[in-house]
XYZ file of C-alpha atoms in Angstrom:
645
model
C -25.012 -30.534 -30.977
C -21.222 -30.316 -31.116
C -20.670 -28.246 -27.957
C -22.144 -31.059 -25.840
C -19.079 -33.181 -26.606
C -17.030 -30.936 -24.308
C -19.135 -31.831 -21.250
C -19.126 -34.754 -18.840
C -22.326 -36.687 -18.165
C -23.576 -34.570 -15.241
C -22.703 -31.290 -16.976
C -24.530 -32.443 -20.102
C -27.610 -33.355 -18.065
C -27.677 -29.858 -16.556
C -27.268 -28.162 -19.941
C -29.910 -30.220 -21.765
C -32.704 -29.985 -19.183
C -35.155 -27.229 -20.183
C -38.494 -28.271 -18.701
C -38.505 -25.893 -15.723
C -36.633 -24.898 -12.537
C -33.224 -26.520 -12.116
C -30.709 -26.416 -9.287
C -27.132 -27.351 -10.156
C -25.082 -28.197 -7.062
C -21.576 -27.533 -8.355
C -18.889 -28.730 -5.955
C -15.567 -26.875 -5.865
C -13.629 -27.237 -9.123
C -16.353 -29.170 -10.958
C -16.819 -26.787 -13.896
C -19.558 -24.459 -12.691
C -18.714 -21.658 -15.138
C -18.512 -24.116 -18.018
C -22.031 -25.388 -17.293
C -23.432 -21.863 -17.121
C -21.796 -20.692 -20.340
C -22.653 -23.878 -22.249
C -26.252 -23.649 -21.007
C -26.513 -20.140 -22.472
C -24.837 -21.244 -25.711
C -27.172 -24.261 -25.927
C -30.240 -22.014 -25.643
C -28.961 -19.608 -28.306
C -28.000 -22.400 -30.720
C -31.409 -23.982 -30.120
C -33.105 -20.771 -31.234
C -33.863 -18.861 -28.028
C -33.374 -15.146 -28.849
C -30.320 -13.933 -26.859
C -32.220 -10.895 -25.572
C -34.669 -13.333 -23.931
C -31.903 -14.737 -21.696
C -30.903 -13.068 -18.431
C -27.711 -14.200 -16.641
C -26.913 -12.743 -13.218
C -23.600 -12.885 -11.354
C -22.051 -11.289 -8.282
C -18.987 -9.586 -9.760
C -18.223 -7.682 -12.935
C -15.228 -9.951 -13.416
C -17.453 -13.053 -13.446
C -19.828 -11.361 -15.901
C -17.014 -10.408 -18.270
C -15.526 -13.903 -18.141
C -18.925 -15.493 -18.804
C -19.688 -13.161 -21.713
C -16.290 -13.869 -23.285
C -16.798 -17.627 -23.014
C -20.308 -17.464 -24.512
C -19.008 -15.245 -27.288
C -16.353 -17.846 -28.133
C -19.114 -20.459 -28.433
C -21.818 -18.597 -30.372
C -20.170 -15.447 -31.709
C -21.609 -11.927 -31.765
C -25.159 -13.113 -30.950
C -24.095 -13.159 -27.301
C -23.840 -9.361 -27.280
C -27.628 -9.127 -27.535
C -28.233 -10.742 -24.139
C -27.771 -9.333 -20.644
C -24.976 -10.879 -18.595
C -24.220 -8.786 -15.536
C -24.413 -8.388 -11.792
C -27.662 -8.115 -9.847
C -26.815 -4.473 -9.167
C -26.028 -3.539 -12.775
C -29.273 -5.211 -13.882
C -31.291 -3.256 -11.308
C -29.424 -0.077 -12.216
C -30.577 -0.539 -15.806
C -34.194 -1.049 -14.717
C -34.143 2.096 -12.569
C -32.626 4.102 -15.410
C -35.457 2.957 -17.698
C -38.405 3.119 -15.322
C -37.899 5.702 -12.555
C -39.279 8.594 -14.588
C -42.611 6.731 -14.679
C -42.955 7.089 -10.901
C -41.899 10.718 -10.679
C -38.196 10.225 -9.904
C -35.264 11.476 -11.966
C -33.375 8.754 -13.837
C -30.169 10.843 -13.838
C -29.229 9.686 -10.356
C -25.753 9.059 -8.961
C -24.803 5.803 -7.183
C -22.808 6.355 -3.977
C -19.867 4.093 -3.204
C -18.943 3.014 0.327
C -16.808 6.084 1.068
C -19.649 8.375 -0.048
C -22.100 6.426 2.107
C -19.887 6.678 5.182
C -19.351 10.426 4.728
C -23.098 10.842 4.365
C -23.819 8.796 7.513
C -21.332 10.897 9.514
C -22.979 14.103 8.308
C -26.451 12.834 9.172
C -25.388 11.689 12.654
C -23.926 15.136 13.282
C -27.070 16.910 12.031
C -29.254 14.765 14.310
C -27.059 15.539 17.314
C -26.344 11.836 17.851
C -22.554 12.011 17.550
C -22.144 11.594 21.331
C -24.384 8.522 21.395
C -23.184 6.838 18.198
C -19.454 6.177 18.236
C -19.177 4.019 15.106
C -20.733 5.418 11.903
C -19.359 2.388 10.044
C -21.414 0.078 12.259
C -24.533 2.161 11.565
C -23.869 1.861 7.841
C -23.467 -1.910 8.239
C -26.852 -2.165 10.007
C -28.545 -0.061 7.318
C -27.023 -2.183 4.565
C -28.264 -5.375 6.223
C -31.738 -3.832 6.590
C -31.799 -3.099 2.856
C -30.638 -6.651 2.105
C -33.749 -7.775 3.984
C -36.040 -5.201 2.283
C -36.657 -3.381 5.566
C -37.337 0.339 5.086
C -36.707 2.975 7.816
C -40.308 2.943 9.057
C -40.364 -0.859 9.430
C -36.943 -0.768 11.086
C -38.243 1.679 13.664
C -41.319 -0.463 14.379
C -39.142 -3.589 14.850
C -36.850 -1.663 17.202
C -39.691 -0.311 19.328
C -41.306 -3.743 19.533
C -38.060 -5.120 20.957
C -37.490 -2.090 23.249
C -34.111 -1.661 21.560
C -33.184 1.976 22.193
C -29.952 1.824 20.172
C -31.748 0.426 17.115
C -34.356 3.188 17.471
C -31.519 5.706 17.097
C -30.235 3.736 14.101
C -33.742 3.992 12.589
C -33.594 7.790 12.914
C -30.244 7.856 11.127
C -31.568 5.443 8.482
C -34.571 7.721 7.786
C -32.425 10.881 7.624
C -29.866 9.088 5.454
C -32.547 8.057 2.933
C -33.932 11.601 2.915
C -30.432 12.937 2.206
C -29.948 10.490 -0.673
C -33.245 11.560 -2.178
C -32.310 15.253 -1.929
C -29.017 14.494 -3.650
C -30.754 12.400 -6.333
C -28.590 9.475 -5.294
C -28.914 5.800 -4.471
C -26.507 3.561 -2.647
C -25.624 -0.040 -3.469
C -28.418 -1.554 -1.367
C -31.055 0.774 -2.795
C -30.640 -0.562 -6.323
C -32.286 -3.927 -5.622
C -34.621 -2.658 -2.915
C -36.011 0.091 -5.169
C -36.603 -2.326 -8.053
C -38.502 -4.745 -5.793
C -40.540 -1.799 -4.508
C -41.178 -0.664 -8.098
C -42.326 -4.153 -9.118
C -44.677 -4.378 -6.123
C -46.225 -0.970 -6.741
C -46.406 -1.043 -10.539
C -47.513 -4.453 -11.786
C -47.274 -3.368 -15.441
C -43.548 -2.717 -15.001
C -43.040 -6.135 -13.401
C -45.030 -7.771 -16.208
C -42.810 -6.093 -18.797
C -39.685 -7.725 -17.336
C -41.428 -11.038 -16.582
C -42.441 -11.295 -20.214
C -39.082 -10.122 -21.486
C -37.061 -13.143 -20.315
C -37.612 -16.777 -21.292
C -34.781 -17.984 -19.062
C -33.082 -16.581 -15.963
C -29.698 -18.030 -14.978
C -27.996 -17.266 -11.671
C -24.377 -17.863 -10.692
C -23.249 -18.464 -7.072
C -26.834 -18.817 -5.855
C -25.640 -19.629 -2.326
C -24.490 -15.991 -2.023
C -27.913 -14.430 -2.641
C -29.569 -12.364 0.075
C -33.280 -11.993 0.815
C -33.752 -9.012 -1.524
C -32.151 -10.888 -4.445
C -34.232 -13.967 -3.616
C -37.474 -11.928 -3.784
C -36.360 -10.225 -7.004
C -35.776 -13.605 -8.673
C -39.097 -14.998 -7.442
C -40.917 -12.014 -8.912
C -39.170 -12.272 -12.285
C -39.475 -16.067 -12.641
C -42.860 -16.772 -11.014
C -44.773 -16.765 -14.315
C -42.627 -18.811 -16.726
C -40.749 -20.790 -14.010
C -37.696 -21.008 -16.274
C -34.970 -20.454 -13.710
C -31.557 -22.126 -13.661
C -29.380 -21.598 -10.576
C -25.867 -22.840 -9.917
C -24.253 -22.872 -6.497
C -22.575 -24.775 -3.724
C -23.861 -24.463 -0.193
C -20.462 -25.670 1.037
C -19.011 -22.394 -0.257
C -21.569 -20.083 1.379
C -19.254 -17.705 3.263
C -20.915 -14.295 3.063
C -23.567 -14.308 5.799
C -21.812 -11.282 7.315
C -22.811 -9.222 4.272
C -26.422 -10.422 4.138
C -26.256 -13.671 2.157
C -28.477 -16.476 3.426
C -27.632 -20.128 2.838
C -31.334 -20.981 3.204
C -31.993 -19.682 -0.317
C -30.116 -22.590 -1.874
C -31.145 -25.153 0.763
C -34.883 -24.521 0.221
C -34.769 -23.963 -3.575
C -35.898 -27.506 -4.398
C -38.868 -27.257 -2.017
C -39.932 -23.806 -3.197
C -39.937 -24.558 -6.919
C -42.273 -27.471 -7.506
C -40.944 -29.997 -10.011
C -37.404 -28.657 -9.633
C -34.653 -30.850 -11.064
C -31.430 -31.178 -9.054
C -28.133 -32.048 -10.742
C -24.948 -32.631 -8.740
C -21.539 -31.921 -10.255
C -19.012 -34.032 -8.347
C -16.156 -34.570 -10.802
C -13.378 -32.220 -9.666
C -10.901 -30.945 -12.245
C -8.868 -28.690 -9.932
C -7.466 -30.391 -6.852
C -5.676 -33.667 -6.195
C -7.395 -36.599 -4.498
C -5.512 -36.020 -1.223
C -6.580 -32.382 -1.007
C -10.187 -33.339 -1.758
C -10.134 -36.143 0.804
C -9.259 -33.803 3.678
C -11.563 -31.024 2.455
C -14.472 -33.487 2.188
C -13.799 -34.881 5.672
C -13.857 -31.338 7.047
C -17.097 -30.196 5.407
C -18.917 -33.430 6.280
C -19.141 -32.053 9.843
C -21.634 -29.425 8.652
C -25.328 -30.210 8.993
C -26.777 -27.531 6.651
C -25.733 -29.083 3.360
C -26.570 -31.511 0.571
C -24.683 -34.780 0.440
C -21.958 -34.708 -2.231
C -19.043 -37.007 -3.054
C -16.349 -35.088 -4.882
C -13.686 -37.097 -6.691
C -10.606 -35.916 -8.544
C -9.498 -36.623 -12.100
C -5.911 -35.826 -11.060
C -5.028 -38.765 -8.837
C -3.381 -38.837 -5.400
C -0.909 -35.959 -5.424
C 1.274 -34.624 -2.592
C 0.343 -35.048 1.087
C -1.309 -32.084 2.791
C 1.265 -30.631 5.214
C 0.346 -29.164 8.612
C 2.929 -27.469 10.842
C 2.754 -25.910 14.270
C 5.229 -23.093 14.956
C 6.233 -21.445 18.240
C 5.249 -17.901 17.158
C 3.860 -15.789 14.312
C 7.401 -14.812 13.306
C 8.353 -18.480 13.048
C 5.219 -19.200 11.046
C 5.985 -16.383 8.601
C 9.603 -17.547 8.320
C 8.501 -21.133 7.736
C 6.120 -20.090 4.960
C 8.824 -18.017 3.251
C 11.462 -20.763 3.439
C 9.037 -23.281 1.972
C 8.165 -20.842 -0.831
C 11.853 -20.432 -1.697
C 12.223 -24.196 -1.700
C 9.222 -24.580 -4.038
C 10.668 -21.976 -6.410
C 13.934 -23.926 -6.498
C 11.875 -26.979 -7.463
C 10.415 -25.144 -10.465
C 7.345 -23.290 -9.210
C 6.939 -19.567 -9.937
C 5.983 -16.973 -7.336
C 2.659 -16.345 -9.128
C 1.746 -20.030 -8.647
C 1.618 -19.495 -4.890
C -0.927 -17.893 -2.545
C -0.948 -17.321 1.212
C -4.383 -17.064 2.867
C -5.314 -15.837 6.341
C -8.545 -15.241 8.276
C -8.062 -11.550 9.146
C -6.145 -8.693 7.541
C -4.161 -8.160 10.747
C -2.388 -11.502 10.207
C -0.704 -10.253 7.043
C 1.744 -7.902 8.800
C 4.197 -10.550 10.005
C 3.963 -12.464 6.732
C 4.731 -9.268 4.802
C 7.731 -8.520 7.002
C 9.128 -11.989 6.409
C 8.489 -11.768 2.668
C 10.528 -8.568 2.558
C 13.255 -10.106 4.672
C 13.590 -13.051 2.288
C 13.269 -10.864 -0.844
C 10.054 -12.529 -1.997
C 7.935 -10.341 -4.268
C 4.300 -10.305 -3.206
C 1.023 -8.480 -3.708
C -1.758 -7.996 -1.181
C -5.278 -8.284 -2.581
C -7.972 -6.093 -1.069
C -5.695 -3.666 0.770
C -6.135 -0.240 -0.832
C -8.447 -0.264 -3.821
C -7.133 1.528 -6.887
C -10.296 3.620 -6.901
C -9.840 4.604 -3.247
C -6.441 6.220 -3.777
C -6.350 9.956 -3.170
C -5.543 11.010 -6.725
C -8.279 8.794 -8.170
C -10.888 9.933 -5.629
C -9.998 13.551 -6.490
C -10.643 12.977 -10.196
C -13.841 11.012 -9.535
C -15.179 13.754 -7.243
C -14.615 16.313 -9.983
C -16.473 14.090 -12.436
C -19.390 13.641 -10.003
C -19.697 17.428 -9.543
C -19.561 17.933 -13.315
C -22.358 15.370 -13.737
C -24.414 16.526 -10.757
C -23.249 19.820 -9.132
C -25.525 19.497 -6.111
C -23.468 16.566 -4.758
C -22.148 18.518 -1.757
C -19.897 15.782 -0.381
C -17.921 15.500 -3.581
C -17.831 19.256 -4.047
C -16.370 19.772 -0.570
C -13.668 17.204 -1.288
C -12.331 19.127 -4.291
C -13.308 22.729 -3.615
C -9.735 23.384 -2.451
C -7.932 20.902 -4.731
C -5.670 22.308 -6.049
C -5.350 24.935 -3.337
C -7.624 27.952 -3.875
C -7.207 29.457 -0.411
C -10.564 28.113 0.759
C -10.191 27.049 4.380
C -12.280 25.026 6.831
C -13.984 28.101 8.289
C -15.190 29.156 4.835
C -16.433 25.627 4.127
C -18.400 25.486 7.391
C -19.999 28.860 6.669
C -20.925 27.765 3.152
C -22.568 24.619 4.529
C -24.449 26.627 7.143
C -25.785 29.347 4.849
C -26.594 26.973 1.969
C -28.458 24.752 4.451
C -30.467 27.705 5.724
C -31.385 28.606 2.146
C -32.339 24.986 1.407
C -30.030 24.807 -1.574
C -26.850 23.007 -2.580
C -23.489 24.639 -1.915
C -22.828 24.826 -5.648
C -26.082 26.703 -6.320
C -25.400 28.961 -3.342
C -22.009 29.945 -4.802
C -23.380 30.221 -8.331
C -26.133 32.595 -7.173
C -23.402 34.888 -5.837
C -24.695 35.024 -2.269
C -21.180 35.412 -0.862
C -21.066 38.917 0.604
C -20.102 37.506 4.014
C -16.751 36.379 2.548
C -13.589 38.280 1.696
C -13.175 39.468 -1.880
C -10.301 37.029 -2.623
C -12.253 34.036 -1.326
C -15.341 35.083 -3.338
C -13.231 35.238 -6.486
C -11.750 31.774 -5.823
C -15.206 30.293 -5.366
C -16.563 31.953 -8.504
C -13.529 30.750 -10.482
C -14.227 27.224 -9.237
C -17.861 27.373 -10.365
C -16.828 28.815 -13.733
C -14.386 25.927 -14.183
C -17.121 23.371 -13.476
C -19.512 25.165 -15.823
C -16.917 25.116 -18.621
C -16.389 21.395 -18.164
C -20.136 20.791 -17.957
C -20.404 22.638 -21.247
C -18.142 20.145 -23.059
C -19.206 17.012 -21.152
C -21.779 15.902 -23.732
C -19.485 16.682 -26.674
C -16.403 14.674 -25.696
C -15.694 11.159 -24.442
C -15.175 10.517 -20.736
C -11.450 9.929 -21.300
C -11.129 13.255 -23.166
C -13.057 14.988 -20.391
C -10.638 13.625 -17.775
C -7.633 14.744 -19.817
C -9.123 18.231 -20.140
C -9.876 18.322 -16.401
C -6.337 17.299 -15.426
C -4.943 19.986 -17.738
C -7.384 22.724 -16.604
C -6.708 22.312 -12.885
C -2.984 21.626 -13.418
C -3.360 18.475 -11.362
C 0.114 17.091 -11.975
C 1.660 20.374 -10.817
C -0.531 20.136 -7.719
C 0.757 16.624 -7.008
C 4.341 17.901 -7.366
C 3.601 20.628 -4.815
C 2.214 18.340 -2.102
C 4.446 15.297 -2.403
C 8.008 14.757 -3.553
C 8.336 10.992 -2.986
C 5.906 8.720 -4.782
C 4.492 11.476 -6.973
C 5.396 9.590 -10.156
C 3.272 6.645 -8.972
C 0.326 8.969 -8.394
C 0.717 10.403 -11.894
C 0.904 6.865 -13.285
C -2.332 6.063 -11.452
C -4.064 9.021 -13.123
C -2.791 7.702 -16.454
C -4.136 4.257 -15.605
C -7.494 5.811 -14.712
C -7.663 7.456 -18.140
C -6.882 4.039 -19.650
C -9.808 2.571 -17.690
C -12.047 5.268 -19.224
C -10.907 4.290 -22.713
C -11.464 0.606 -21.947
C -14.980 1.344 -20.705
C -15.733 3.337 -23.857
C -14.512 0.514 -26.083
C -16.619 -2.101 -24.274
C -19.909 -0.188 -24.112
C -22.151 1.075 -26.887
C -23.777 3.880 -24.887
C -21.264 5.870 -22.873
C -22.013 8.996 -20.911
C -20.468 10.400 -17.764
C -23.223 9.151 -15.446
C -23.033 5.613 -16.831
C -19.277 5.626 -16.273
C -19.642 6.899 -12.697
C -22.258 4.252 -11.955
C -19.948 1.607 -13.405
C -17.205 2.768 -11.027
C -19.534 2.633 -8.024
C -20.323 -1.033 -8.750
C -16.679 -2.167 -8.874
C -15.687 -4.542 -6.051
C -12.275 -5.769 -4.798
C -12.973 -9.023 -6.674
C -13.155 -7.108 -9.957
C -9.847 -5.329 -9.395
C -7.707 -8.392 -8.748
C -5.415 -9.312 -11.622
C -2.718 -11.830 -10.873
C 0.701 -10.321 -11.508
C 3.633 -12.344 -12.747
C 6.530 -12.873 -10.363
C 4.543 -12.204 -7.168
C 3.145 -14.361 -4.381
C -0.508 -13.495 -3.653
C -1.522 -12.613 -0.082
C -5.237 -12.376 0.705
C -7.948 -13.132 3.230
C -9.892 -16.353 2.820
C -13.050 -14.403 1.957
C -11.349 -12.882 -1.075
C -10.001 -16.252 -2.243
C -13.328 -17.706 -3.393
C -13.439 -18.334 -7.120
C -9.652 -18.387 -7.498
C -7.161 -21.243 -7.819
C -3.406 -21.627 -7.328
C -0.968 -24.473 -7.771
C 0.230 -23.984 -4.190
C -1.782 -22.658 -1.241
C -0.657 -21.825 2.315
C -3.371 -21.286 4.956
C -1.999 -19.732 8.131
C -3.384 -19.075 11.610
C -5.268 -22.338 12.138
C -5.914 -21.798 15.827
C -9.072 -21.774 17.918
C -10.208 -18.160 18.066
C -8.600 -17.280 14.729
C -10.042 -19.962 12.420
C -12.685 -20.590 13.600
C -12.905 -16.931 14.638
C -13.622 -16.273 18.295
C -17.118 -14.800 17.657
C -18.223 -18.090 16.072
C -17.030 -20.507 18.747
C -20.367 -20.720 20.564
C -22.768 -20.205 17.665
C -23.489 -23.379 15.631
C -24.492 -21.493 12.456
C -21.470 -19.199 12.536
C -19.209 -22.160 13.261
C -20.538 -23.908 10.150
C -19.746 -20.768 8.139
C -16.177 -20.735 9.486
C -15.843 -24.380 8.483
C -17.043 -23.508 4.990
C -14.496 -20.690 4.882
C -11.653 -23.108 5.609
C -13.104 -25.526 3.049
C -13.065 -22.773 0.405
C -9.420 -22.059 1.204
C -8.431 -25.721 0.965
C -10.177 -26.253 -2.363
C -8.318 -23.357 -4.014
C -5.194 -25.553 -4.101
C -4.488 -27.474 -7.300
C -1.329 -29.374 -6.355
C 0.016 -28.579 -2.896
C -1.607 -27.445 0.314
C 0.271 -26.246 3.416
C -1.523 -25.505 6.687
C -0.023 -23.927 9.802
C -0.715 -22.547 13.239
C 1.269 -21.213 16.209
C 1.546 -22.052 19.889
C 1.497 -18.387 20.891
C 0.070 -15.397 19.040
C 0.305 -11.731 20.041
C -3.258 -10.401 20.364
C -3.817 -6.763 21.345
C -0.253 -6.550 22.630
C -0.490 -9.656 24.833
C 0.891 -13.116 23.988
C -1.872 -15.755 24.015
C -1.424 -19.520 23.957
C -3.903 -20.989 21.499
C -5.156 -24.488 20.787
C -4.922 -26.022 17.338
C -8.078 -25.367 15.329
C -10.691 -28.098 15.694
C -10.851 -28.102 11.913
C -7.491 -29.868 11.656
C -8.803 -32.911 13.501
C -12.102 -32.799 11.592
C -10.177 -32.831 8.290
C -8.163 -35.827 9.586
C -4.819 -34.068 9.161
C -1.798 -34.887 11.309
C 0.931 -32.476 12.441
C 4.128 -32.920 10.421
C 6.613 -32.640 13.304
C 9.596 -33.780 11.232
C 9.199 -30.961 8.730
C 8.540 -28.514 11.549
C 11.882 -29.405 13.198
C 13.670 -29.054 9.857
C 12.747 -25.349 9.827
C 13.923 -24.657 13.369
């Protein structure tokens, strides 16, 4: 088969094996995506029907890249298979099957901002706002519970068994939050997988349908799976045992969002007769970069033994510098960048990584001072910008008018003279009637309000009804254009903001372009599908490298990327490794993996730095050099340090 000629020996072994479960341990830069895409192409060319192949990833961007690569290998046949994220796959199952268990399949998926607003509302309704000071922390605990398939009732039992009063209060919020979602006919991100697992457990015929449907299940980045995803895969693959997973335990860096490294470490034991293939031939980094990265990660205990080697040869030395202060560190990074550009590198070839978002401030200031164009990844999401959230909220209300949170966001956008007092009264009276605010207004139960306010509210409902009337007849992009025109949104933006208004208008235009793009890439397009697509977008999906700009990002966002030149800043004890991990062996191993991920993003040059003194919470602190520098067998380059000062 001709495509096999493009693979090295280990890659070919992984692609050709088709007897049963297989674990591919793909070290950094060893061609993980190539193996996955060629495996799919191999199956299709061998005669496996594409619709019998399921490929699961963690980001839409990874799915799109994989689909494009498979398409280049086998043509249009690839369009008949499912390549997507765990969440989009589960979303599809719920859409198809929920009606069979008495639930509506026309649900809305809440994004993080919706979830947080909902949690705040629930805490207030329960009278717990004096006890619970951080709704975001409550949301985090609920999300982790869902990752572990723990429902509100089980969460409460666990909390009582441990005499944990705070967690008992969290359980109350969790229960009320789930009740609210059900009333709103909504799910959140965590529900998508949890509900499918629940569906499979309760309705064996539905599980059997999906078990039988797939001859092969392929999973990317298996080290990032959580318990819920692990159970989902076991249920789907238990019968045919045709499961192919690719991952690297040395790049497991998402425990804080529910991922468990144990899934990949115990895979071989759990799937009897499992074949393990190691990919160790690195095509990305130089030998020197790999040497130090390998020395570092060898200090971890929870890992498979791997010996990465580079096809690129020795390369430049890895440079480590210690600066007096954060300002000096930022200046040193900028001066080195300017020097690299003079040597022939472009700004887009270069990335600066840091452990926490707070570290970016000084680096940004220095970039501006030295006139270096840069972009920060993961700061404000495009879809979180005010003008985009306004449009999305309108679309949600058009699709599902009883979504009170979204309705309240846009009920006075543009201004209709509807103030906070009116909103609170609407919430109160609608709640007493047990109906949504939209239905309450529509039923004309507004005699307690002034005539002008009643008219404004009725005009608002009439607007939504008009748009609901055309929703099924026009494309999503046409609907957005009509909405923007109907509410005179650009005029509204002019009225509230003089500076930057053109950028906001451009963003609305870009949003309409995203609607068109979605329509072109999907056969079945309706408003709910588009809204669900938006809710599943992550910061990883939004990143597109721009020409002429240095990339600034946290180490967690850097996974999966590569740059010719990488700077990793803040290599001090308490920063990297982070202070919370210093006395916890498992967390310390995760911090070490995080640094390893950062190092292995570099293709040609790697610069590391730390400071003697860092300002933390307004107080200068003297910090030791990160233990990771010694573990990676890197020496301080004092000569280069003095050259900058």
